[in-house]
Every structure is written in structure tokens, then in C-alpha cells.
Coordinates of C-alpha atoms in Angstrom, one line a residue:
X78 CA 22.0 6.2 4.3
X79 CA 24.5 8.6 5.9
X80 CA 23.6 12.3 6.0
X81 CA 27.1 13.3 4.6
X82 CA 26.8 11.3 1.5
X83 CA 25.4 12.4 -1.9
X84 CA 22.2 10.8 -3.0
X85 CA 22.9 9.6 -6.5
X86 CA 19.6 9.1 -8.5
X87 CA 20.7 9.3 -12.1
X88 CA 23.6 10.7 -14.1
X89 CA 21.9 14.1 -14.3
X90 CA 20.4 13.9 -10.8
X91 CA 22.4 14.0 -7.6
X92 CA 21.1 15.4 -4.3
X93 CA 24.0 17.0 -2.3
X94 CA 23.7 17.2 1.4
X95 CA 24.2 21.1 1.3
X96 CA 21.0 21.4 -0.6
X97 CA 18.9 19.9 2.2
X98 CA 17.8 21.5 5.4
X99 CA 15.9 19.6 8.0
X100 CA 13.8 21.1 10.9
X101 CA 12.2 18.9 13.5
X102 CA 8.7 19.9 14.4
X103 CA 6.0 18.4 16.6
X104 CA 4.0 15.8 14.9
X105 CA 0.2 15.7 14.8
X106 CA -2.2 13.0 15.6
X107 CA -2.4 10.3 18.2
X108 CA 0.6 9.5 20.5
X109 CA -0.4 10.8 24.0
X110 CA 2.0 12.8 26.0
X111 CA 4.7 12.0 23.5
X112 CA 3.2 14.2 20.9
X113 CA 3.2 17.2 23.1
X114 CA 6.8 16.9 24.4
X115 CA 8.8 15.5 21.5
X116 CA 9.6 16.9 18.1
X117 CA 9.6 13.8 16.0
X118 CA 8.3 15.0 12.7
X119 CA 10.7 16.3 10.1
X120 CA 10.3 19.1 7.8
X121 CA 12.8 18.5 4.8
X122 CA 13.6 21.5 2.6
X123 CA 15.3 20.9 -0.7
X124 CA 16.3 23.9 -2.8
X125 CA 15.7 22.5 -6.1
X126 CA 16.0 25.8 -8.0
X127 CA 19.7 26.3 -6.8
X128 CA 20.7 22.6 -6.6
X129 CA 23.9 22.0 -8.3
X130 CA 23.5 18.3 -8.9
X131 CA 20.3 18.7 -11.1
X132 CA 20.3 19.1 -14.7
X133 CA 18.0 21.9 -16.0
X134 CA 15.4 19.5 -17.4
X135 CA 15.4 17.5 -14.0
X136 CA 15.1 20.7 -12.0
X137 CA 12.1 22.0 -13.9
X138 CA 10.3 18.7 -13.8
X139 CA 10.9 18.2 -10.1
X140 CA 9.5 21.6 -9.2
X141 CA 6.5 20.8 -11.5
X142 CA 5.9 17.4 -10.1
X143 CA 6.2 18.7 -6.5
X144 CA 3.2 20.8 -7.1
X145 CA 2.1 22.6 -3.8
X146 CA 5.0 21.2 -2.0
X147 CA 7.2 23.6 -3.9
X148 CA 7.5 27.3 -3.0
X149 CA 7.7 30.1 -5.5
X150 CA 11.4 30.2 -4.8
X151 CA 11.7 26.7 -6.0
X152 CA 12.2 25.2 -2.5
X153 CA 10.5 21.8 -2.1
X154 CA 9.1 21.3 1.5
X155 CA 8.3 17.7 2.4
X156 CA 6.8 16.8 6.0
X157 CA 7.2 13.4 7.4
X158 CA 5.5 12.5 10.7
X159 CA 4.1 9.0 10.2
X160 CA 6.6 7.4 12.6
X161 CA 7.2 7.9 16.2
X162 CA 11.0 8.5 15.9
X163 CA 13.0 11.2 14.3
X164 CA 15.3 8.8 12.4
X165 CA 12.3 7.0 10.8
X166 CA 10.7 10.2 9.9
X167 CA 14.0 11.6 8.5
X168 CA 14.4 8.3 6.4
X169 CA 10.9 8.6 5.2
X170 CA 11.2 12.2 4.0
X171 CA 14.5 11.5 2.2
X172 CA 13.0 8.5 0.6
X173 CA 9.9 10.6 -0.6
X174 CA 12.3 13.2 -2.0
X175 CA 14.4 10.7 -3.8
X176 CA 11.3 9.1 -5.3
X177 CA 10.1 12.5 -6.5
X178 CA 13.5 13.5 -8.1
X179 CA 13.8 9.9 -9.5
X180 CA 10.4 10.2 -11.3
X181 CA 11.5 13.7 -12.6
X182 CA 14.8 12.2 -14.0
X183 CA 13.1 9.5 -16.0
X184 CA 13.5 10.0 -19.8
X185 CA 10.4 11.5 -21.4
X186 CA 8.2 9.1 -23.2
X187 CA 8.7 8.7 -27.0
X188 CA 6.5 10.9 -29.2
X189 CA 3.2 9.4 -30.3
X190 CA 3.0 7.7 -33.6
X191 CA 0.1 9.0 -35.7
X192 CA -2.1 6.2 -36.9
X193 CA -4.7 6.1 -39.6
X194 CA -7.9 4.0 -39.7
X195 CA -7.7 1.1 -42.1
X196 CA -9.6 1.3 -45.4
X197 CA -12.1 -1.5 -44.2
X198 CA -12.7 0.5 -41.0
X199 CA -13.6 3.6 -42.9
X200 CA -16.0 1.8 -45.3
X201 CA -17.6 0.1 -42.2
X202 CA -18.2 3.5 -40.5
X203 CA -19.6 5.1 -43.7
X204 CA -21.9 2.2 -44.3
X205 CA -23.3 2.3 -40.8
X206 CA -23.7 6.1 -41.0
X207 CA -25.7 5.7 -44.3
X208 CA -27.8 2.9 -42.6
X209 CA -28.7 5.2 -39.7
X210 CA -29.6 8.0 -42.1
X211 CA -31.9 5.6 -44.1
X212 CA -33.6 4.5 -40.8
X213 CA -34.1 8.3 -39.8
X214 CA -35.5 9.2 -43.2
X215 CA -38.2 6.2 -42.8
X216 CA -39.3 7.8 -39.5
X217 CA -41.0 10.6 -41.6
X218 CA -44.8 11.1 -42.0
X219 CA -46.7 8.2 -43.5
X220 CA -48.1 9.1 -46.9
X221 CA -51.7 8.7 -48.1
X222 CA -52.3 5.4 -50.0

């Protein structure tokens, strides 16, 4: 995926390259001297609040789904440092951002249909309640005969 191309996710969700900002930082974890010398991890910033390619619904859901990865200003920060090369980490960060926006662009689920218990189910429930009540009544004191 070239960096100058738009990332098209859905009709109402397109990520423009101008909305992305990448910083390369030092990666944590094992890797010997390479970790101390080379900035291979990528910190991808996506300004979701001001992104022109997102509809209002997708924008709000993206920020909501991002959770703690989103700042108060609506900027989503994704850090990727799993791999040893900048290109792999860069592709990983973009893939994670694309997946996040794709999840936000999914149509909302249809509203739940209200259901009612069948007449037989209601009768069975009331019969079992009456039976339990009878059992509990019989637990009382035994009368003198």
C-alpha cells in the first residue's frame, strides 16, 4: 500500500494521507543493540475529529471504539513495534487503523424484536410456582393428632 494513496474502507469511510502523521520511535523489548540504536517502532496519529473522509456517524464510532488510544482532541494514536523493521511496523499500524475504522463503518445491527413467552410457557411457569408454594406450605409445624 503506497503512502500517497487514499485508504478506502467504505463509501462513508476514506482515510486521506494528509490525516495521517507518522513518528518513528525506539522500540521496547528484546533486540540487543538494535533496540538502542534504531527507531523502528512507529507512532501513527490519525486526526479522526477533523478527517474529511469520514461521515459523522463513522467519526463518532471510531473515536468511541478507539477508547484510550484516542486523545481528548479526537486524535487516535496507534503504536506498532512488533517487528524489527520500520516498514513492517508501519504496515502493521496502518492495518490496525484500517481495521478500527472498518469496524466503526459497519452498519448498526437491526433493532431487537420484542418477543413474548408462549401461552403454554406461562402456564408451565405458574404451575411450577404454585407447586413450589405448596411444598413450602407443607414445611410448617406439624399439628397434634
